[in-house]
Every structure is written in C-alpha cells, then in structure tokens.
PDB file of C-alpha atoms in Angstrom:
ATOM      1  CA  MET A 250     -10.793  -5.610  29.557  1.00 82.00           C
ATOM      2  CA  ILE A 251      -9.002  -3.501  27.282  1.00 84.00           C
ATOM      3  CA  THR A 252      -7.655  -6.957  25.421  1.00 91.00           C
ATOM      4  CA  LEU A 253     -11.299  -8.147  25.033  1.00 95.00           C
ATOM      5  CA  LEU A 254     -12.509  -4.657  24.250  1.00 96.00           C
ATOM      6  CA  ARG A 255     -10.237  -3.926  21.769  1.00 97.00           C
ATOM      7  CA  HIS A 256     -10.417  -8.312  19.770  1.00 96.00           C
ATOM      8  CA  ILE A 257     -14.254  -7.400  19.872  1.00 97.00           C
ATOM      9  CA  HIS A 258     -13.028  -3.890  17.721  1.00 98.00           C
ATOM     10  CA  ARG A 259     -11.354  -6.031  15.302  1.00 97.00           C
ATOM     11  CA  SER A 260     -14.123  -8.894  14.986  1.00 97.00           C
ATOM     12  CA  TYR A 261     -16.128  -5.717  13.973  1.00 98.00           C
ATOM     13  CA  SER A 262     -13.516  -3.699  11.387  1.00 98.00           C
ATOM     14  CA  VAL A 263     -13.704  -7.832   9.607  1.00 96.00           C
ATOM     15  CA  LEU A 264     -16.794  -8.141   9.317  1.00 97.00           C
ATOM     16  CA  ILE A 265     -17.709  -4.509   7.645  1.00 97.00           C
ATOM     17  CA  ILE A 266     -14.323  -4.854   5.992  1.00 96.00           C
ATOM     18  CA  LEU A 267     -16.754  -8.685   3.878  1.00 96.00           C
ATOM     19  CA  VAL A 268     -19.661  -7.073   4.349  1.00 97.00           C
ATOM     20  CA  PHE A 269     -18.804  -3.998   2.239  1.00 97.00           C
ATOM     21  CA  SER A 270     -16.487  -6.155   0.210  1.00 96.00           C
ATOM     22  CA  ILE A 271     -19.033  -7.998  -0.997  1.00 96.00           C
ATOM     23  CA  LEU A 272     -21.051  -4.967  -1.964  1.00 98.00           C
ATOM     24  CA  PHE A 273     -19.095  -3.478  -3.791  1.00 98.00           C
ATOM     25  CA  TYR A 274     -17.479  -7.262  -5.406  1.00 97.00           C
ATOM     26  CA  PRO A 275     -20.747  -5.773  -8.496  1.00 97.00           C
ATOM     27  CA  LEU A 276     -18.789  -2.820  -8.986  1.00 98.00           C
ATOM     28  CA  TYR A 277     -15.644  -4.833  -8.862  1.00 98.00           C
ATOM     29  CA  TYR A 278     -16.311  -6.583 -10.898  1.00 97.00           C
ATOM     30  CA  TYR A 279     -18.254  -5.005 -13.077  1.00 98.00           C
ATOM     31  CA  ALA A 280     -14.709  -3.034 -13.396  1.00 97.00           C
ATOM     32  CA  SER A 281     -11.463  -4.969 -13.675  1.00 96.00           C
ATOM     33  CA  ARG A 282     -12.893  -6.701 -16.974  1.00 96.00           C
ATOM     34  CA  LYS A 283     -11.441  -4.339 -19.444  1.00 95.00           C
ATOM     35  CA  PRO A 284      -8.943  -2.043 -18.498  1.00 94.00           C
ATOM     36  CA  GLU A 285      -9.310   1.630 -19.648  1.00 95.00           C
ATOM     37  CA  ARG A 286     -11.966   1.176 -16.217  1.00 96.00           C
ATOM     38  CA  TYR A 287      -9.446   1.270 -13.729  1.00 96.00           C
ATOM     39  CA  LEU A 288      -9.468   4.151 -12.928  1.00 96.00           C
ATOM     40  CA  LEU A 289     -13.392   3.180 -11.979  1.00 97.00           C
ATOM     41  CA  LEU A 290     -11.735   0.735 -10.418  1.00 97.00           C
ATOM     42  CA  ASN A 291      -9.478   2.688  -8.255  1.00 97.00           C
ATOM     43  CA  ARG A 292     -12.094   5.499  -7.474  1.00 97.00           C
ATOM     44  CA  PHE A 293     -14.372   2.963  -6.126  1.00 98.00           C
ATOM     45  CA  ARG A 294     -11.336   1.564  -4.486  1.00 97.00           C
ATOM     46  CA  LYS A 295     -11.270   4.409  -2.323  1.00 98.00           C
ATOM     47  CA  LEU A 296     -14.778   5.378  -1.272  1.00 98.00           C
ATOM     48  CA  ASN A 297     -15.170   2.258  -0.513  1.00 98.00           C
ATOM     49  CA  SER A 298     -11.747   2.823   1.537  1.00 98.00           C
ATOM     50  CA  HIS A 299     -13.064   5.475   3.384  1.00 98.00           C
ATOM     51  CA  ILE A 300     -16.753   4.238   3.650  1.00 98.00           C
ATOM     52  CA  CYS A 301     -14.751   0.739   5.519  1.00 98.00           C
ATOM     53  CA  SER A 302     -12.378   3.356   7.815  1.00 98.00           C
ATOM     54  CA  PHE A 303     -14.968   5.701   9.319  1.00 98.00           C
ATOM     55  CA  LEU A 304     -17.178   2.335  10.248  1.00 98.00           C
ATOM     56  CA  ILE A 305     -14.493   1.327  12.070  1.00 98.00           C
ATOM     57  CA  GLY A 306     -13.573   4.743  14.268  1.00 98.00           C
ATOM     58  CA  VAL A 307     -10.456   4.232  12.160  1.00 98.00           C
ATOM     59  CA  TYR A 308      -9.098   8.106  10.459  1.00 97.00           C
ATOM     60  CA  TYR A 309      -6.302   9.854   8.378  1.00 98.00           C
ATOM     61  CA  ARG A 310      -4.198  13.267   9.110  1.00 98.00           C
ATOM     62  CA  PHE A 311      -2.152  13.359   6.290  1.00 98.00           C
ATOM     63  CA  ASP A 312       0.931  14.758   6.299  1.00 98.00           C
ATOM     64  CA  PHE A 313       1.862  16.271   3.358  1.00 97.00           C
ATOM     65  CA  GLU A 314       6.086  17.957   2.530  1.00 97.00           C
ATOM     66  CA  VAL A 315       4.343  19.310  -0.692  1.00 97.00           C
ATOM     67  CA  ALA A 316       1.478  18.820  -2.726  1.00 95.00           C
ATOM     68  CA  LEU A 317       1.218  15.722  -4.974  1.00 95.00           C
ATOM     69  CA  GLU A 318       0.455  16.558  -9.066  1.00 92.00           C
ATOM     70  CA  LYS A 319      -2.431  15.010  -9.848  1.00 88.00           C
ATOM     71  CA  ASN A 320      -1.662  13.396 -13.153  1.00 88.00           C
ATOM     72  CA  LYS A 321       1.599  12.974 -12.845  1.00 95.00           C
ATOM     73  CA  THR A 322       3.238   9.156 -12.263  1.00 97.00           C
ATOM     74  CA  TYR A 323       4.571   7.239  -8.619  1.00 98.00           C
ATOM     75  CA  ILE A 324       5.555   4.463  -7.516  1.00 98.00           C
ATOM     76  CA  TYR A 325       4.725   5.467  -3.933  1.00 98.00           C
ATOM     77  CA  CYS A 326       7.169   3.572  -0.666  1.00 98.00           C
ATOM     78  CA  ALA A 327       5.715   3.124   2.166  1.00 98.00           C
ATOM     79  CA  ASN A 328       6.323   0.566   5.138  1.00 97.00           C
ATOM     80  CA  HIS A 329       4.081  -2.030   6.092  1.00 96.00           C
ATOM     81  CA  THR A 330       2.528  -2.786   9.407  1.00 96.00           C
ATOM     82  CA  SER A 331      -0.740  -3.405   9.549  1.00 97.00           C
ATOM     83  CA  ASN A 332      -3.488  -4.656   6.588  1.00 96.00           C
ATOM     84  CA  LEU A 333      -5.457  -1.198   7.352  1.00 97.00           C
ATOM     85  CA  ASP A 334      -1.904   0.164   5.293  1.00 97.00           C
ATOM     86  CA  ILE A 335      -3.864  -0.802   1.891  1.00 96.00           C
ATOM     87  CA  MET A 336      -6.762   1.400   2.401  1.00 97.00           C
ATOM     88  CA  ILE A 337      -4.870   4.339   3.463  1.00 98.00           C
ATOM     89  CA  LEU A 338      -2.984   4.079   0.062  1.00 98.00           C
ATOM     90  CA  CYS A 339      -5.697   3.822  -2.015  1.00 97.00           C
ATOM     91  CA  ILE A 340      -7.007   7.487  -0.167  1.00 97.00           C
ATOM     92  CA  LEU A 341      -3.659   9.201  -0.778  1.00 97.00           C
ATOM     93  CA  ALA A 342      -3.246   7.775  -4.512  1.00 96.00           C
ATOM     94  CA  LYS A 343      -3.931   9.974  -7.685  1.00 88.00           C
ATOM     95  CA  GLY A 344      -5.861   8.984 -10.605  1.00 88.00           C
ATOM     96  CA  ARG A 345      -4.782   5.352 -12.550  1.00 92.00           C
ATOM     97  CA  PHE A 346      -3.138   2.946  -9.679  1.00 97.00           C
ATOM     98  CA  HIS A 347      -1.831  -0.311  -8.949  1.00 97.00           C
ATOM     99  CA  PHE A 348      -0.055  -2.536  -6.377  1.00 97.00           C
ATOM    100  CA  MET A 349       2.516  -5.139  -5.994  1.00 95.00           C
ATOM    101  CA  GLY A 350       1.908  -7.568  -3.809  1.00 92.00           C
ATOM    102  CA  LYS A 351       3.250 -10.315  -2.511  1.00 89.00           C
ATOM    103  CA  GLN A 352       1.205 -13.810  -4.395  1.00 90.00           C
ATOM    104  CA  GLU A 353      -0.424 -15.062  -1.864  1.00 90.00           C
ATOM    105  CA  LEU A 354      -2.795 -12.027  -1.465  1.00 90.00           C
ATOM    106  CA  LEU A 355      -4.429 -14.226  -4.755  1.00 91.00           C
ATOM    107  CA  GLU A 356      -6.008 -16.423  -2.478  1.00 90.00           C
ATOM    108  CA  ASN A 357      -6.917 -13.306  -0.468  1.00 89.00           C
ATOM    109  CA  PRO A 358     -10.808 -13.119  -0.187  1.00 87.00           C
ATOM    110  CA  VAL A 359     -10.724  -9.980   0.086  1.00 87.00           C
ATOM    111  CA  LEU A 360      -7.953  -8.831  -2.713  1.00 92.00           C
ATOM    112  CA  LYS A 361      -7.971 -11.555  -5.181  1.00 93.00           C
ATOM    113  CA  ILE A 362     -10.318 -10.221  -7.749  1.00 95.00           C
ATOM    114  CA  PHE A 363      -7.784  -7.402  -7.847  1.00 96.00           C
ATOM    115  CA  PHE A 364      -4.692  -9.325  -8.361  1.00 95.00           C
ATOM    116  CA  LYS A 365      -6.316 -11.136 -10.928  1.00 95.00           C
ATOM    117  CA  THR A 366      -6.879  -7.669 -12.867  1.00 96.00           C
ATOM    118  CA  ILE A 367      -4.787  -5.097 -11.749  1.00 97.00           C
ATOM    119  CA  ASP A 368      -2.899  -5.589  -8.777  1.00 97.00           C
ATOM    120  CA  VAL A 369       0.129  -7.514  -9.921  1.00 96.00           C
ATOM    121  CA  PRO A 370       1.355 -10.208  -8.147  1.00 95.00           C
ATOM    122  CA  VAL A 371       4.777 -11.089  -7.007  1.00 91.00           C
ATOM    123  CA  ASN A 372       6.800 -14.650  -5.493  1.00 87.00           C
ATOM    124  CA  ARG A 373       9.625 -12.696  -4.067  1.00 78.00           C
ATOM    125  CA  ASP A 374      11.660 -16.693  -3.751  1.00 78.00           C
ATOM    126  CA  SER A 375      11.409 -17.247  -7.710  1.00 83.00           C
ATOM    127  CA  LYS A 376      13.772 -15.463 -10.425  1.00 83.00           C
ATOM    128  CA  ILE A 377      11.439 -15.920 -13.576  1.00 87.00           C
ATOM    129  CA  SER A 378       8.160 -14.777 -11.384  1.00 85.00           C
ATOM    130  CA  ALA A 379       9.641 -11.844 -10.354  1.00 86.00           C
ATOM    131  CA  PHE A 380      11.671 -10.692 -13.710  1.00 88.00           C
ATOM    132  CA  ARG A 381       7.109 -11.591 -14.863  1.00 92.00           C
ATOM    133  CA  ALA A 382       6.418  -9.381 -12.928  1.00 92.00           C
ATOM    134  CA  PHE A 383       8.423  -6.246 -13.207  1.00 90.00           C
ATOM    135  CA  LYS A 384       7.762  -6.132 -16.988  1.00 93.00           C
ATOM    136  CA  LYS A 385       4.431  -6.093 -16.028  1.00 95.00           C
ATOM    137  CA  VAL A 386       4.591  -3.340 -13.477  1.00 95.00           C
ATOM    138  CA  GLY A 387       7.325  -1.604 -16.200  1.00 95.00           C
ATOM    139  CA  GLU A 388       4.188  -1.497 -19.195  1.00 96.00           C
ATOM    140  CA  ASN A 389       2.052   0.017 -16.547  1.00 96.00           C
ATOM    141  CA  LEU A 390       4.227   2.874 -15.622  1.00 96.00           C
ATOM    142  CA  GLU A 391       5.019   3.104 -18.859  1.00 95.00           C
ATOM    143  CA  GLN A 392       1.488   4.060 -20.190  1.00 94.00           C
ATOM    144  CA  GLY A 393       0.972   6.497 -16.840  1.00 95.00           C
ATOM    145  CA  MET A 394      -0.534   3.741 -14.000  1.00 97.00           C
ATOM    146  CA  SER A 395       1.026   5.525 -10.413  1.00 97.00           C
ATOM    147  CA  LEU A 396       2.976   2.392  -8.291  1.00 98.00           C
ATOM    148  CA  ILE A 397       2.520   1.316  -5.179  1.00 98.00           C
ATOM    149  CA  ILE A 398       4.407  -1.317  -3.185  1.00 97.00           C
ATOM    150  CA  PHE A 399       5.429  -1.656   0.230  1.00 96.00           C
ATOM    151  CA  PRO A 400       9.648  -2.535  -0.588  1.00 95.00           C
ATOM    152  CA  GLU A 401       9.845  -4.326   3.072  1.00 94.00           C
ATOM    153  CA  GLY A 402       8.016  -7.584   1.540  1.00 89.00           C
ATOM    154  CA  LYS A 403       5.534  -8.507   4.726  1.00 90.00           C
ATOM    155  CA  ILE A 404       4.621  -7.744   8.026  1.00 92.00           C
ATOM    156  CA  ASP A 405       7.762  -8.330   9.936  1.00 89.00           C
ATOM    157  CA  ASP A 406       7.421 -10.712  12.641  1.00 90.00           C
ATOM    158  CA  HIS A 407       8.910  -7.500  15.488  1.00 90.00           C
ATOM    159  CA  TYR A 408       6.310  -6.566  17.085  1.00 93.00           C
ATOM    160  CA  PRO A 409       6.433  -3.151  18.460  1.00 92.00           C
ATOM    161  CA  PRO A 410       7.316  -2.635  14.105  1.00 94.00           C
ATOM    162  CA  LYS A 411      10.457  -1.539  13.398  1.00 93.00           C
ATOM    163  CA  LEU A 412      11.835  -1.445   9.545  1.00 95.00           C
ATOM    164  CA  VAL A 413      12.986  -4.225   8.295  1.00 94.00           C
ATOM    165  CA  HIS A 414      15.678  -4.185   4.363  1.00 92.00           C
ATOM    166  CA  PHE A 415      14.253  -3.355   1.669  1.00 94.00           C
ATOM    167  CA  LYS A 416      14.062  -5.368  -1.386  1.00 89.00           C
ATOM    168  CA  ASN A 417      15.953  -3.547  -4.407  1.00 89.00           C
ATOM    169  CA  GLY A 418      13.639  -4.326  -7.536  1.00 89.00           C
ATOM    170  CA  PRO A 419      11.588  -0.640  -6.805  1.00 92.00           C
ATOM    171  CA  PHE A 420      14.401   1.154  -6.567  1.00 96.00           C
ATOM    172  CA  ARG A 421      15.891  -0.030  -9.684  1.00 95.00           C
ATOM    173  CA  LEU A 422      13.094  -0.122 -11.607  1.00 95.00           C
ATOM    174  CA  ALA A 423      12.428   3.952 -10.828  1.00 96.00           C
ATOM    175  CA  ILE A 424      15.751   4.461 -12.191  1.00 96.00           C
ATOM    176  CA  GLU A 425      14.930   2.996 -15.265  1.00 95.00           C
ATOM    177  CA  LYS A 426      11.908   4.296 -15.647  1.00 95.00           C
ATOM    178  CA  ASN A 427      12.329   7.449 -14.298  1.00 96.00           C
ATOM    179  CA  ILE A 428       9.627   7.330 -12.059  1.00 97.00           C
ATOM    180  CA  ALA A 429      10.084   9.705  -9.215  1.00 97.00           C
ATOM    181  CA  ILE A 430       9.686   8.170  -5.797  1.00 98.00           C
ATOM    182  CA  VAL A 431       6.932   8.992  -3.069  1.00 98.00           C
ATOM    183  CA  PRO A 432       8.240   8.105   0.238  1.00 98.00           C
ATOM    184  CA  VAL A 433       4.865   7.949   2.905  1.00 98.00           C
ATOM    185  CA  SER A 434       6.295   6.560   6.315  1.00 98.00           C
ATOM    186  CA  MET A 435       3.482   5.480   8.078  1.00 97.00           C
ATOM    187  CA  THR A 436       3.789   7.270  11.559  1.00 96.00           C
ATOM    188  CA  ASP A 437       1.612   5.013  13.498  1.00 96.00           C
ATOM    189  CA  VAL A 438      -0.553   2.841  12.653  1.00 97.00           C
ATOM    190  CA  TRP A 439       0.059  -0.122  13.815  1.00 97.00           C
ATOM    191  CA  LYS A 440      -0.854   1.310  17.178  1.00 96.00           C
ATOM    192  CA  LYS A 441      -4.716   0.975  15.872  1.00 97.00           C
ATOM    193  CA  MET A 442      -4.086  -2.560  14.247  1.00 98.00           C
ATOM    194  CA  TRP A 443      -0.547  -4.641  14.217  1.00 97.00           C
ATOM    195  CA  ASP A 444      -0.598  -7.317  11.231  1.00 96.00           C
ATOM    196  CA  ASP A 445      -4.454  -8.089  10.755  1.00 95.00           C
ATOM    197  CA  GLY A 446      -5.262  -7.445  13.933  1.00 96.00           C
ATOM    198  CA  ALA A 447      -6.219 -11.815  15.724  1.00 95.00           C
ATOM    199  CA  LYS A 448      -2.642 -11.241  18.330  1.00 95.00           C
ATOM    200  CA  TYR A 449      -4.009  -7.724  20.009  1.00 96.00           C
ATOM    201  CA  GLY A 450      -7.375  -6.995  18.143  1.00 97.00           C
ATOM    202  CA  THR A 451      -8.039  -3.315  17.203  1.00 98.00           C
ATOM    203  CA  ARG A 452      -8.861   0.383  19.027  1.00 97.00           C
ATOM    204  CA  PRO A 453     -10.108   3.636  16.479  1.00 98.00           C
ATOM    205  CA  GLY A 454      -7.765   6.752  15.891  1.00 97.00           C
ATOM    206  CA  LEU A 455      -6.436   8.651  14.786  1.00 98.00           C
ATOM    207  CA  CYS A 456      -2.779   7.756  12.365  1.00 98.00           C
ATOM    208  CA  HIS A 457      -0.877   9.871  11.143  1.00 97.00           C
ATOM    209  CA  ILE A 458       0.768   8.971   7.405  1.00 98.00           C
ATOM    210  CA  TYR A 459       3.540  11.645   6.837  1.00 98.00           C
ATOM    211  CA  VAL A 460       3.989  12.601   2.673  1.00 98.00           C
ATOM    212  CA  HIS A 461       7.579  12.855   2.244  1.00 98.00           C
ATOM    213  CA  LYS A 462       7.922  15.070  -1.016  1.00 97.00           C
ATOM    214  CA  PRO A 463       9.180  13.660  -4.267  1.00 97.00           C
ATOM    215  CA  ILE A 464      12.344  11.786  -4.597  1.00 97.00           C
ATOM    216  CA  SER A 465      13.364  12.223  -8.638  1.00 96.00           C
ATOM    217  CA  THR A 466      15.387   9.704 -10.092  1.00 96.00           C
ATOM    218  CA  LYS A 467      16.720  11.637 -13.708  1.00 92.00           C
ATOM    219  CA  GLU A 468      19.919  11.911 -13.103  1.00 90.00           C
ATOM    220  CA  LEU A 469      20.468   8.852 -11.345  1.00 92.00           C
ATOM    221  CA  ASN A 470      21.874   4.944 -12.654  1.00 93.00           C
ATOM    222  CA  ILE A 471      21.116   1.517 -12.027  1.00 92.00           C
ATOM    223  CA  ASP A 472      24.322   1.460 -10.318  1.00 92.00           C
ATOM    224  CA  ASP A 473      23.000   5.003  -8.012  1.00 94.00           C
ATOM    225  CA  SER A 474      19.832   1.954  -6.823  1.00 95.00           C
ATOM    226  CA  ASP A 475      21.895   0.858  -3.516  1.00 95.00           C
ATOM    227  CA  LEU A 476      22.390   4.046  -2.407  1.00 95.00           C
ATOM    228  CA  LEU A 477      18.517   5.273  -3.535  1.00 97.00           C
ATOM    229  CA  LYS A 478      17.534   2.431  -1.507  1.00 97.00           C
ATOM    230  CA  ASP A 479      19.133   3.497   1.571  1.00 96.00           C
ATOM    231  CA  ARG A 480      17.962   7.252   1.397  1.00 96.00           C
ATOM    232  CA  ILE A 481      14.202   6.311   1.322  1.00 97.00           C
ATOM    233  CA  PHE A 482      14.929   3.254   3.889  1.00 97.00           C
ATOM    234  CA  GLU A 483      17.003   6.403   6.093  1.00 97.00           C
ATOM    235  CA  LEU A 484      13.053   8.916   5.132  1.00 97.00           C
ATOM    236  CA  ILE A 485      10.270   6.625   5.855  1.00 98.00           C
ATOM    237  CA  ASN A 486      12.359   5.686   9.262  1.00 97.00           C
ATOM    238  CA  SER A 487      12.653   9.114  10.182  1.00 96.00           C
ATOM    239  CA  LYS A 488       9.522   9.387  10.763  1.00 95.00           C
ATOM    240  CA  LEU A 489       8.018   6.282  13.009  1.00 95.00           C
ATOM    241  CA  VAL A 490       6.226   5.920  15.956  1.00 79.00           C
ATOM    242  CA  HIS A 491       8.574   2.911  17.122  1.00 74.00           C
ATOM    243  CA  ARG A 492       6.559   1.949  20.995  1.00 70.00           C
TER     244      ARG A 492
END
C-alpha cells in the first residue's frame, strides 16, 4: 500500500512540475532572451520552485553555518541525489546565478530552455566541450554570476546514495577566479525523491539542507585543487544521512 501511495504521489508531482513549467514558459522565454534579464529569469525559477514544492508537500529547512552575503559571487557545490536538488538550489542561491550540467539536459522538456540560454551544458566525455563550458562559466563568474554545480557529475546508481568521486573542474575554476565555494549538504532529500522517483516513488515531508560556511580560495594556487576538492568532499559528506 505504501509503495502504491508513493508512486501516486510521484505521478502527481511530475504533473505539477510539468503544468507549472508550461504556465511559466512565457515568462521564462521573455526573461531568457537577453542576459540583462537573467536576474528576472532566476526570480521566476525561484518562484516556480517555491510553488511546486508547496503543492507537492515537500518543504525545506536550511541550516546556515554562517549567513551568506547577498551580493557576493559564489560557487555552490552540492551533492546530487534527487531531481528536487535543482529546485532547492534555485531557492537557496542569491541574485544572478546559473547551473552547469550534463549535455543531456538540452533534451529535457522542463530544463532545456535554461540550458540553451542562462545555464551551461557540458559533455564530460569531450575535452573540447569541457574546455568551452568552463571558459563560459569563468566568464559568467567574472561578470558576478554565481555558479551552481554538482561535482559528482550525476546521480549515482547506488541506493541508498553515497557521495562519489568529485570532478576536478569546479575546484580549479574556483582557484583561478578567486571565488569562494559554498559546500551544500542535501542531507536527506533522497528520502523524499531519489533520482526522478521512478523506482521507489516519492513522498511529501521536510528536507534538511546544511549550508556550510564559504571556503575562501584566496591563498590557494592550482596545485592545491586536489586538496580543496578533498576538503569540500569531506565537509559535504559529514552531514549526509545514508540510511
């Protein structure tokens, strides 16, 4: 019975997200046509995320180690276990921000409008694609647009989820551009929706997100990127619930 209810809730959640993506599409389209409207685009994404989360009965508690500066440029690094993670980061991030994600998201009916405009797709199997993507992200950071990235690169197949090896790119970029990294631990989001919810269904409830204090990269050089990566990995992993 519980399994049936979870799959019913999953179908309802997918319907809600699709319906509001359609309703917001004209707003997204208008705001995505010019880079100077990207702040407005993010506000629409944030509003849509709040509405969809409320309607599917999923709520978020953000625990901040320190308050984030409203107008500062950050690289948000989070573990990735659920499709809810995107909405959560839209709610969390301040001001002008963009995502970096896998190239396959260009085919996603909900997300493709963003990955064709504000967000940056990357084919991680292509060095040329990765170079171009990180070059574009670097330019955006220089213009004051924060980056949201999931350094695992994907949602792992292991269930219950465990944090897996991070990609190097975000940490080298943070050092090169002297941008502080905000580690984010999606503590138990997977218990409400793991991946897209297709296998185990979904359920309403409260998700806990721990936002660690920003890690400065001012005193680091490129040779320190592996140490930085390991430090961020340990911080994120320290707050995760694996069962």
